[in-house]
Short mmCIF file of C-alpha atoms and ligand atoms in Angstrom, two decimals:
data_model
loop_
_atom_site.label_atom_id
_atom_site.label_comp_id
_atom_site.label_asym_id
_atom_site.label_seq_id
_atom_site.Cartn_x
_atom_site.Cartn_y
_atom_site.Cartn_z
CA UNK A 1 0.00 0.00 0.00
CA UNK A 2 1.21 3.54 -0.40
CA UNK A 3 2.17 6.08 2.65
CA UNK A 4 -1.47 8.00 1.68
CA UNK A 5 -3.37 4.85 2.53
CA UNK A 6 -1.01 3.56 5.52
CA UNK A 7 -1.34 6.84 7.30
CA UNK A 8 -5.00 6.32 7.09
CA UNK A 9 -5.33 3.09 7.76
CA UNK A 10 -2.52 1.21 9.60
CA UNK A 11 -2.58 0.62 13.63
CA UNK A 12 -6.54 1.12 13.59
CA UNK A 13 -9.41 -1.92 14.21
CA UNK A 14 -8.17 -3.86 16.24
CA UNK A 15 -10.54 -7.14 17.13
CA UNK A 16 -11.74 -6.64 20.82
CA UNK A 17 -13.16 -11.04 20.84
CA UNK A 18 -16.95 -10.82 21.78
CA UNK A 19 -17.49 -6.73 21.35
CA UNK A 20 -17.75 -4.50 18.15
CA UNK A 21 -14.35 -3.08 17.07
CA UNK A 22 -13.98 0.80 17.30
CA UNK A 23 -13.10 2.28 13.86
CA UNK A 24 -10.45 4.45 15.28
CA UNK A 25 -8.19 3.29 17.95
CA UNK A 26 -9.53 4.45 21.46
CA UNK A 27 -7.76 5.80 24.37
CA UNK A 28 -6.81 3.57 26.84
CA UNK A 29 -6.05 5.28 30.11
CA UNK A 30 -5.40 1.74 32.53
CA UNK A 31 -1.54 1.88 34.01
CA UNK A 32 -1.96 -2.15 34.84
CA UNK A 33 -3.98 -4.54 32.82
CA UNK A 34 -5.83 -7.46 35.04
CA UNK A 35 -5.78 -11.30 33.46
CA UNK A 36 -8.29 -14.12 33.58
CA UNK A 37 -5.73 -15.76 35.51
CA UNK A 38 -2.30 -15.21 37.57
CA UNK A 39 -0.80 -17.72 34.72
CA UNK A 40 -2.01 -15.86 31.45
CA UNK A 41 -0.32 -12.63 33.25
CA UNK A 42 2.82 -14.58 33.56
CA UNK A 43 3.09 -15.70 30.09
CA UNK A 44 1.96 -12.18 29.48
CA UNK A 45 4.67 -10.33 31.82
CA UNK A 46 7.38 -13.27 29.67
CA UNK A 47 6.43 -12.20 26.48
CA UNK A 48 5.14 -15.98 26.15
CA UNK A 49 2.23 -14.88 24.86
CA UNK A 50 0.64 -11.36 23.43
CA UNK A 51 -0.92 -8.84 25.62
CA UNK A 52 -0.83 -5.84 28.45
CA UNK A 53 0.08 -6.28 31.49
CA UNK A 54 1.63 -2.55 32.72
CA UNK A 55 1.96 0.12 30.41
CA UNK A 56 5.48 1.00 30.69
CA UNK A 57 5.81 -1.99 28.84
CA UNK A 58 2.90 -1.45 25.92
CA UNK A 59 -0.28 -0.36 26.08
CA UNK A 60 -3.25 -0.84 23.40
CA UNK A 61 -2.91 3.25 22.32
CA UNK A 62 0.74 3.59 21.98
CA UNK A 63 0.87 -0.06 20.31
CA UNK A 64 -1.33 1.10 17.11
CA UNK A 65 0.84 4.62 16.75
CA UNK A 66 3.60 2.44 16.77
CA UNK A 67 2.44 -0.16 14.39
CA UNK A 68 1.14 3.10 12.36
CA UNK A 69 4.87 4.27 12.48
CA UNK A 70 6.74 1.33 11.99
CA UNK A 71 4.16 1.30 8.34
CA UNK A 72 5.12 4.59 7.60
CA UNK A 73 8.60 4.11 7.97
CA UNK A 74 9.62 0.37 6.93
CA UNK A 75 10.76 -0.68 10.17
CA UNK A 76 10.59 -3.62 12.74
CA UNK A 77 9.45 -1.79 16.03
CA UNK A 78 8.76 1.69 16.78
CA UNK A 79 8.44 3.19 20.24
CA UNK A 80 6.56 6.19 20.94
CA UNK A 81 8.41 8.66 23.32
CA UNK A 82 7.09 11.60 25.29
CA UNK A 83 9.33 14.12 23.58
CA UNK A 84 11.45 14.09 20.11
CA UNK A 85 14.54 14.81 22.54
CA UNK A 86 13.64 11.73 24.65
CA UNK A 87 13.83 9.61 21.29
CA UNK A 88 16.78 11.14 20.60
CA UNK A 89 18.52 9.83 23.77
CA UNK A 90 17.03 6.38 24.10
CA UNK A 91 18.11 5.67 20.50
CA UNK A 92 21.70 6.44 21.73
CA UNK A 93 21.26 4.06 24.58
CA UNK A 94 19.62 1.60 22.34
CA UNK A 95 22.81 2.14 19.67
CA UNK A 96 25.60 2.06 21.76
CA UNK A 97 24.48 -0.59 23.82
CA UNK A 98 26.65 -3.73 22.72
CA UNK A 99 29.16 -1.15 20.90
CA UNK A 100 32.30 1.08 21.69
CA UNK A 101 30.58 4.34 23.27
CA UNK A 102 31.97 6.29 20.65
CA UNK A 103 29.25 9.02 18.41
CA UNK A 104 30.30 10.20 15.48
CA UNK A 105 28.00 13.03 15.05
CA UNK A 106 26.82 15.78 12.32
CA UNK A 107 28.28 19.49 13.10
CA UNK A 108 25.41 20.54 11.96
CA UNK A 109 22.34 19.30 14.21
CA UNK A 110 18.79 20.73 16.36
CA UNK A 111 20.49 22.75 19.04
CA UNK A 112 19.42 20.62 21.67
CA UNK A 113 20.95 16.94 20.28
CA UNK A 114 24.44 18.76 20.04
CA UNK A 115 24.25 20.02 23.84
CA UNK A 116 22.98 16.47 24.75
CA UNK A 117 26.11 15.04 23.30
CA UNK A 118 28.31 17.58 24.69
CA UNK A 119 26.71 18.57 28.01
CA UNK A 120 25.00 14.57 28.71
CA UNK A 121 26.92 11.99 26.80
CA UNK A 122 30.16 13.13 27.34
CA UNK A 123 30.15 14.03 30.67
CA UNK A 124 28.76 9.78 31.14
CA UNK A 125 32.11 9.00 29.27
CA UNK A 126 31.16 8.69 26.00
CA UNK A 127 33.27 10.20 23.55
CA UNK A 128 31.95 12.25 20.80
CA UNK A 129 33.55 14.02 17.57
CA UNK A 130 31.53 15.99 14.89
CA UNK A 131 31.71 16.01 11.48
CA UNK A 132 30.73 17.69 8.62
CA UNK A 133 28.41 14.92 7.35
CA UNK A 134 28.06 16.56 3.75
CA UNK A 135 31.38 16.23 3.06
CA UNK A 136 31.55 12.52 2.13
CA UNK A 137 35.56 12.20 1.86
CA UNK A 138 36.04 13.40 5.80
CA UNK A 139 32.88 11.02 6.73
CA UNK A 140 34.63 8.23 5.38
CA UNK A 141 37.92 8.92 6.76
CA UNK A 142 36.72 9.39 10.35
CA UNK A 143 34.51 6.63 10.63
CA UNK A 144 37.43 4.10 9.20
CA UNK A 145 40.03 5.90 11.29
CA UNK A 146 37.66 6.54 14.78
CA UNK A 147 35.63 3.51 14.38
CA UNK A 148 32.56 4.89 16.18
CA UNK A 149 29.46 2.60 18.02
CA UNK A 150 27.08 5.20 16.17
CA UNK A 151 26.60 8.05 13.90
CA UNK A 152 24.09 10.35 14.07
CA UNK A 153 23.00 12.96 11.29
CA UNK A 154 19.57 14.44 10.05
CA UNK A 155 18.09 14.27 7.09
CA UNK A 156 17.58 17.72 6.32
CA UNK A 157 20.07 19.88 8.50
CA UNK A 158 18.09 22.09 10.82
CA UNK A 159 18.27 25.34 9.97
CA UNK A 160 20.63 25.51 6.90
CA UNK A 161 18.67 22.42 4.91
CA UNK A 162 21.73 20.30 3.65
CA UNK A 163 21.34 17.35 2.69
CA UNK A 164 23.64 14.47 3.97
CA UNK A 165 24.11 11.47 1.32
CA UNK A 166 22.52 8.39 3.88
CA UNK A 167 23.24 5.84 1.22
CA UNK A 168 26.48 6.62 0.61
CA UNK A 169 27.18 6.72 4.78
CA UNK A 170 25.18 4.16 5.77
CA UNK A 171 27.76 1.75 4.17
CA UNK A 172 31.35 2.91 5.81
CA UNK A 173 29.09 3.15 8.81
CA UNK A 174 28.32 -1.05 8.79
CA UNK A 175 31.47 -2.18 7.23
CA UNK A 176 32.70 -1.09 10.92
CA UNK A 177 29.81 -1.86 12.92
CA UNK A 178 28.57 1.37 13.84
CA UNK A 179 24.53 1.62 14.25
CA UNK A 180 23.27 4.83 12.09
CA UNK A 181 20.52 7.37 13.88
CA UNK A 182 18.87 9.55 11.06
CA UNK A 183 16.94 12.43 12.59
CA UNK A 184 14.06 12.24 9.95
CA UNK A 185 11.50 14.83 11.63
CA UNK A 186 12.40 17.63 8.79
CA UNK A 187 11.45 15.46 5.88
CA UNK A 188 9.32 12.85 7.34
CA UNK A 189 8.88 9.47 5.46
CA UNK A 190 7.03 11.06 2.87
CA UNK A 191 10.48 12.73 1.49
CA UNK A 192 12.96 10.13 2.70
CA UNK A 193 12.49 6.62 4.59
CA UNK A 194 15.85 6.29 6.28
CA UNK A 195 15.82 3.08 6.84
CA UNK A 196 15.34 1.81 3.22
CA UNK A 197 18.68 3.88 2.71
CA UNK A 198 20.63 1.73 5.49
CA UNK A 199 19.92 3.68 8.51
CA UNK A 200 19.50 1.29 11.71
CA UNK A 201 17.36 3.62 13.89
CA UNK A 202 15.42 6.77 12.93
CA UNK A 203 13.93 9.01 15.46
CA UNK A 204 11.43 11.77 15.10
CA UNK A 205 10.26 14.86 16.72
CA UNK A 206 6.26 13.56 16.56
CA UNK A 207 5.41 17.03 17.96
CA UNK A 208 6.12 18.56 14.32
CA UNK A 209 4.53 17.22 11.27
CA UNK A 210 3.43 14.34 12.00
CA UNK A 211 1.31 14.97 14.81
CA UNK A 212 1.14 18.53 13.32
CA UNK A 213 -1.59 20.43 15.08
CA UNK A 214 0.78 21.95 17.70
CA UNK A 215 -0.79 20.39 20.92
CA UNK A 216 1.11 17.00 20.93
CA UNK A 217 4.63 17.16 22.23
CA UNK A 218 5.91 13.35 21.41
CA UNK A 219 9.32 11.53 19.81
CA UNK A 220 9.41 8.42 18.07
CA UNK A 221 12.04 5.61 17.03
CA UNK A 222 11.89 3.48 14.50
CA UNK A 223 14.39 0.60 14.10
CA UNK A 224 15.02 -1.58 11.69
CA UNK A 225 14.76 -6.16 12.60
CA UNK A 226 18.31 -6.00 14.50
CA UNK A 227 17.55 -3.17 16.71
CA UNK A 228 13.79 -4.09 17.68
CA UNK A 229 14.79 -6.15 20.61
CA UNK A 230 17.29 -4.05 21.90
CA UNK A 231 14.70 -1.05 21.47
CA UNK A 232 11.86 -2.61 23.35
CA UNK A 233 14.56 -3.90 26.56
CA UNK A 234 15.46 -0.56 26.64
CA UNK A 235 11.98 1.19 27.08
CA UNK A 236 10.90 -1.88 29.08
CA UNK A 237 13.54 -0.43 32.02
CA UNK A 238 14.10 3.22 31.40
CA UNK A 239 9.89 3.97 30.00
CA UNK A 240 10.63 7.27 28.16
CA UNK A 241 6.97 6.25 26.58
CA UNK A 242 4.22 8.62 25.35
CA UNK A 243 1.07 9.20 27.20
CA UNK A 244 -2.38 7.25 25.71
CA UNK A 245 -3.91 10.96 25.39
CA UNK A 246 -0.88 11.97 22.83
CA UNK A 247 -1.07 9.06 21.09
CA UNK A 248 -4.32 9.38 20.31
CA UNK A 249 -4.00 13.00 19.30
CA UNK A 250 -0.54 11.81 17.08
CA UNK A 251 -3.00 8.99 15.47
CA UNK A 252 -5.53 11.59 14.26
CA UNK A 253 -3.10 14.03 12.99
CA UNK A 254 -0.93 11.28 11.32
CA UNK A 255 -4.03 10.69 9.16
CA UNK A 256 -3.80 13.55 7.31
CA UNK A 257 -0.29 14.20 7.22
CA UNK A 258 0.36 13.40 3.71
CA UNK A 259 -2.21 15.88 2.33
CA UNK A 260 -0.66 18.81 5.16
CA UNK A 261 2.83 18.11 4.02
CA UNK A 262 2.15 17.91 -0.05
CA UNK A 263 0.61 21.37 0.50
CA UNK A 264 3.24 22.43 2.77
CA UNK A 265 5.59 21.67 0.52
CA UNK A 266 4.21 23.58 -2.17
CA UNK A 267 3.79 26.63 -0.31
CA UNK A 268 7.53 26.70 0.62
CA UNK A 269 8.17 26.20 -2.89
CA UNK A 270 6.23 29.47 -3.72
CA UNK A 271 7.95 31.41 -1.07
CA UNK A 272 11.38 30.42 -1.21
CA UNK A 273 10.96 31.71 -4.65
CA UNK A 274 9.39 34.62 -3.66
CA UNK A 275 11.87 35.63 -1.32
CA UNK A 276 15.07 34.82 -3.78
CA UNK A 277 13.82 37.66 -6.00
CA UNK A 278 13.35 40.11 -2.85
CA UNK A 279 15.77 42.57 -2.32
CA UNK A 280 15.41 42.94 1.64
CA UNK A 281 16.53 39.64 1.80
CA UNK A 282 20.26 37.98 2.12
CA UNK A 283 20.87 34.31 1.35
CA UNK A 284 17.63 32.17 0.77
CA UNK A 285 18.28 28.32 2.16
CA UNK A 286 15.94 25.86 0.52
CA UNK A 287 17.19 22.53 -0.99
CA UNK A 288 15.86 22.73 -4.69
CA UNK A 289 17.65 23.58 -7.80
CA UNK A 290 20.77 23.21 -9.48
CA UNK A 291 22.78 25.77 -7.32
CA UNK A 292 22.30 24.26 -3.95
CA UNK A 293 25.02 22.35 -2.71
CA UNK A 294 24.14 19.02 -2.29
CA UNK A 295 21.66 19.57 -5.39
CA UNK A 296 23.08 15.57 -7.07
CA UNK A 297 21.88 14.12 -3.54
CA UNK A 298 18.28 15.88 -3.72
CA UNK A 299 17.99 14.65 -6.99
CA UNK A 300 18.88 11.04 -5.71
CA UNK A 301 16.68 10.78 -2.78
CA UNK A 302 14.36 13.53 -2.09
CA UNK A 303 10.96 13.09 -4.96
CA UNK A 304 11.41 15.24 -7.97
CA UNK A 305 8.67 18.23 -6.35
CA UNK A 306 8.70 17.48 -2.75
CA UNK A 307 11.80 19.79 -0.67
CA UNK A 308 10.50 20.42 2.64
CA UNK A 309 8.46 23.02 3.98
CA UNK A 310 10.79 25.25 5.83
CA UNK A 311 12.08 27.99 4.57
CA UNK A 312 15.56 29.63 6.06
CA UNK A 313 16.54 32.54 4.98
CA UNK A 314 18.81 36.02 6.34
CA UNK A 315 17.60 39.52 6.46
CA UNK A 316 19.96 41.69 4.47
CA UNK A 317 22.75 43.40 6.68
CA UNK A 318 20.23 42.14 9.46
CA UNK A 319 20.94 41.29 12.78
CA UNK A 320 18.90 40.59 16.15
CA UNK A 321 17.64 44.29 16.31
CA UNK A 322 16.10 43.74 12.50
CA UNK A 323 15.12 40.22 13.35
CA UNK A 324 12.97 41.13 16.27
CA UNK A 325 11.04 44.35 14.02
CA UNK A 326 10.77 41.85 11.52
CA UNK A 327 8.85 39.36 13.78
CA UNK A 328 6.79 41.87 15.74
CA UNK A 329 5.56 43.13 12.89
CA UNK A 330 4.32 39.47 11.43
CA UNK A 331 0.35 39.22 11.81
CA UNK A 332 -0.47 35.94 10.28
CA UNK A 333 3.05 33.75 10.56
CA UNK A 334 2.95 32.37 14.21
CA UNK A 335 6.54 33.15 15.81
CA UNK A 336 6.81 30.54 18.27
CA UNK A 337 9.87 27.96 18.58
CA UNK A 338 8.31 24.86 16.70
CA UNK A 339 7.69 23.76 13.10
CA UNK A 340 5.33 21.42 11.58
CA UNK A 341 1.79 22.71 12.50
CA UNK A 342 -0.97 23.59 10.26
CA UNK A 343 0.01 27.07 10.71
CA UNK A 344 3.24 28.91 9.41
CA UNK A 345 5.78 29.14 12.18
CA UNK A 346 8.99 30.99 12.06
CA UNK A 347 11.39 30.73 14.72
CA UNK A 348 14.73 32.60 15.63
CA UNK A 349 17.36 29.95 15.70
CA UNK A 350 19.96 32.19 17.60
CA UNK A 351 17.10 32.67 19.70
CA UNK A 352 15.87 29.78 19.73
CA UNK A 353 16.30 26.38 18.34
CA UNK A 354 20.28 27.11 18.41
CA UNK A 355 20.42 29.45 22.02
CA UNK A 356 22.51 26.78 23.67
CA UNK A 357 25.61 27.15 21.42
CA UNK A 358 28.03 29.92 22.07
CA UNK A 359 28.19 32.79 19.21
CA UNK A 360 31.02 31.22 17.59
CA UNK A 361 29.62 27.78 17.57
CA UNK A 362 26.87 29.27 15.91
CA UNK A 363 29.02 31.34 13.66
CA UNK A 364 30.59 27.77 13.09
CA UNK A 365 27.46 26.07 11.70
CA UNK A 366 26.80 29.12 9.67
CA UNK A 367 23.69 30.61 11.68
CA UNK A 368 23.99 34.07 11.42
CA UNK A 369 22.34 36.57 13.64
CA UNK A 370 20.39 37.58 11.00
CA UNK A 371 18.67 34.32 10.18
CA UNK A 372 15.40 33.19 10.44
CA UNK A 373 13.96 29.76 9.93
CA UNK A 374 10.07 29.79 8.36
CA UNK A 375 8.10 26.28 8.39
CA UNK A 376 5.00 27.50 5.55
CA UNK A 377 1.37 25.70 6.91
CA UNK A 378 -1.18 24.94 4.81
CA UNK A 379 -2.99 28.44 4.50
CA UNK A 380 -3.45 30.18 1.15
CA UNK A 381 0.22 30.77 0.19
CA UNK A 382 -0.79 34.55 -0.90
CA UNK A 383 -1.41 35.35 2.56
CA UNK A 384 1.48 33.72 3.57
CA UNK A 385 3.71 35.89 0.87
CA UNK A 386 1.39 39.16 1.68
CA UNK A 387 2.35 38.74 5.48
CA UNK A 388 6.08 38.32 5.04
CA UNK A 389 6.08 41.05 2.28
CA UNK A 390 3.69 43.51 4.84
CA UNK A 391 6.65 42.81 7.73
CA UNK A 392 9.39 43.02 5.70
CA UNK A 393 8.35 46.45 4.74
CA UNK A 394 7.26 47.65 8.09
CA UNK A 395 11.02 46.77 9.24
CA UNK A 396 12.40 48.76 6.90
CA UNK A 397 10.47 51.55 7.54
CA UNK A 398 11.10 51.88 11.17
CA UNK A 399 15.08 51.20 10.63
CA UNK A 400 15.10 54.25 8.00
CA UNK A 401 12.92 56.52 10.90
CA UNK A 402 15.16 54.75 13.92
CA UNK A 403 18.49 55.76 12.16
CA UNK A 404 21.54 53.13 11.54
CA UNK A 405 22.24 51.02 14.83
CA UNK A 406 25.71 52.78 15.62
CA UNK A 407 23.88 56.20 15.54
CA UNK A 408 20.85 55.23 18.17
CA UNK A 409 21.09 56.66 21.77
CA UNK A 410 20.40 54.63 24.18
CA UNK A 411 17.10 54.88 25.86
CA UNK A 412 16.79 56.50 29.24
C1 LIG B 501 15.20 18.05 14.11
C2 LIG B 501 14.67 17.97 15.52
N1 LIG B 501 14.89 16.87 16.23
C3 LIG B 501 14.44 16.75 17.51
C4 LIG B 501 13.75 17.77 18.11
C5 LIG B 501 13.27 17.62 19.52
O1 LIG B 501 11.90 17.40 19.57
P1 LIG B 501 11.00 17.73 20.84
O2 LIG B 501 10.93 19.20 20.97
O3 LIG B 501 9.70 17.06 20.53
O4 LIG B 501 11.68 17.12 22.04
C6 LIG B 501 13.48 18.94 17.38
C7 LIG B 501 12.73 20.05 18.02
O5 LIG B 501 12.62 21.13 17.48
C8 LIG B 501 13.96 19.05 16.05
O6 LIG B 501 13.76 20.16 15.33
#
């Protein structure tokens, strides 16, 4: 079946033996699940035989969205986590498990996965290096020379949108053992299924597209057959798992997450375009066309029209003063510090998504102060181009009547 009808379908109905089956998958709220018999739990509780018995170890809710996710994704097992960062750090626990505790990591990552590396893993011991994971020659090189347990990258690089070849990793990665993460919450499986490309585990931040309403905050991983056990030991002891209420809520959206994300797409199309041929704005980041840089690797594995909905692009000669006029003067975009709803978000990454790195680590990934990161919704892409053309005008205006920044007094 194709990802249109699995998101609809898959995970749903259920056979309840002796009572009608629900249509959609109902919430199930019970902690502790009570057998016919103390023996049927015990084969339950030894995995002898299907069923609940405590919900840190499965429950009927989170079982469908991960069936649903495992469908949209290719993989073996999924586990539903209560954040995208709590995914992120049980798939490193899940990875280096049986493997040197070594990450090989993507320079350029979400804020928050570099400072868990360098603030959480590598204060517990484990050693970490980054990478620049779209330059394939120095990947190579320091996986065969470092031999790391894992290697994490994303599949579109949050905020600058490169694209890392997975294929082309994935296979220095296994010829020395190391599991592969792939942050796929940027592209979701409609653009890229990581794990077709050789990734081992790929983990999502559920709270953006897929759930996509912005009132779910959830994670996911997906593994592929040789990390499924592992997965599901580790989330039997440590139970980073999602709550039966945001399951549910990540069910519903998932159902109409293809149509969101085609249309998405299609508005960031428009306005990327739109904003390469306006003059108040600097570089425009958006992975189509022949001049981006990893433009033979979106043509490989990203679909011919499909490039993401987010949008990053730099005011000209702006910097945080220009950034904040430009967002206080924004009526329909939503600033807020999240992507993937059915509204059009932008977000501040110096502010923001990227506030935990020092300037110069910033200035490293090439995040200028002057950047800002726009994920389009699904309203009428007009009003979506009128808004950003309205508040880029409006800051303009009040920097010619403030005066350049050097020759502002301070207020009193
Ligand atoms: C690429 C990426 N991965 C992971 C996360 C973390 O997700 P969450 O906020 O759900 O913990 C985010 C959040 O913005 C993200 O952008």
């Amino acid at each position: 079946m194709k990802i249109e009808t699995k998101a609809v379908h898959a995970g749903d109905r259920k056979r309840i033996p002796g009572q009608p089956t629900p249509a959609t998958t109902p919430i199930v709220t019970a902690s502790s699940f009570v057998h016919e018999s103390t023996a049927t739990l015990d084969r339950v509780m030894g995995n002898e035989e299907p069923g609940w018995s405590y919900s840190r170890y499965g429950s009927p809710t989170n079982a469908a969205l991960e069936e649903l996710l495992c469908e949209l994704e290719g993989g073996a097992a999924a586990l539903a986590c209560a954040s995208g960062m709590m995914a992120v750090q049980t798939a490193f626990i899940a990875a280096l498990t049986d493997r040197p505790k070594r990450i090989l990591a993507a320079s350029a990552l979400y804020g928050a996965t570099t400072s868990m590396l360098v603030k959480i893993m590598e204060p517990l011991g484990v050693e970490v290096a980054f990478v620049d994971i779209c330059d394939l020659p120095a990947v190579e090189r320091k996986i065969a020379e470092w031999k790391p347990g894992c290697v994490i990258l994303e599949t579109l690089s949050n905020p600058l949108l490169r694209v890392p070849a997975i294929d082309r990793i994935a296979q220095p990665a296994r010829a020395v053992g190391a599991a592969m993460i792939v942050d796929n919450t940027f592209a979701t499986p409609l653009l890229v299924r990581p794990l077709e490309l050789g990734a081992n585990l790929v983990v999502h931040s559920l709270t953006k597209f897929l759930a996509g309403h912005g009132d779910v905050l959830g994670g996911a991983i997906i593994a592929d057959a040789a990390h499924a056990e592992t997965l599901r030991g580790v989330s039997r002891i440590s139970g980073p798992v999602l709550g039966p209420f945001e399951s549910y809520l990540t069910m519903r959206g998932i159902k109409t997450f293809v149509l969101r994300m085609e249309r998405q797409c299609a508005n960031a199309r428009r306005v990327a375009q739109w904003l390469n041929a306006n003059p108040a704005v600097g570089h425009v980041h958006f992975p189509e066309g022949p001049a981006h840089p990893d433009a033979d690797i979106i043509a490989r594995l990203l679909p011919p029209d499909l490039f993401g909905a987010i949008v990053t692009f730099e005011l000209k000669n702006g910097g945080r003063e220009e950034v904040f006029r430009f967002m206080d003067a924004l009526r329909l975009v939503v600033c807020g510090t999240s992507l993937g709803d059915v509204h059009s978000l932008l977000l501040y990454p110096a502010m923001a998504s990227h506030r935990e790195l020092s300037p110069i680590q910033r200035q490293r990934q090439g995040i200028s102060d002057g950047m800002v990161r726009l994920c389009c919704g699904i309203e009428a892409v007009d009003d979506i181009i009128a808004d950003l053309r309205q508040a880029l005008d409006k800051s303009l205006a009040s920097a010619v009547a403030v005066g350049p920044l050097a020759e502002r007094q301070p207020l009193q």
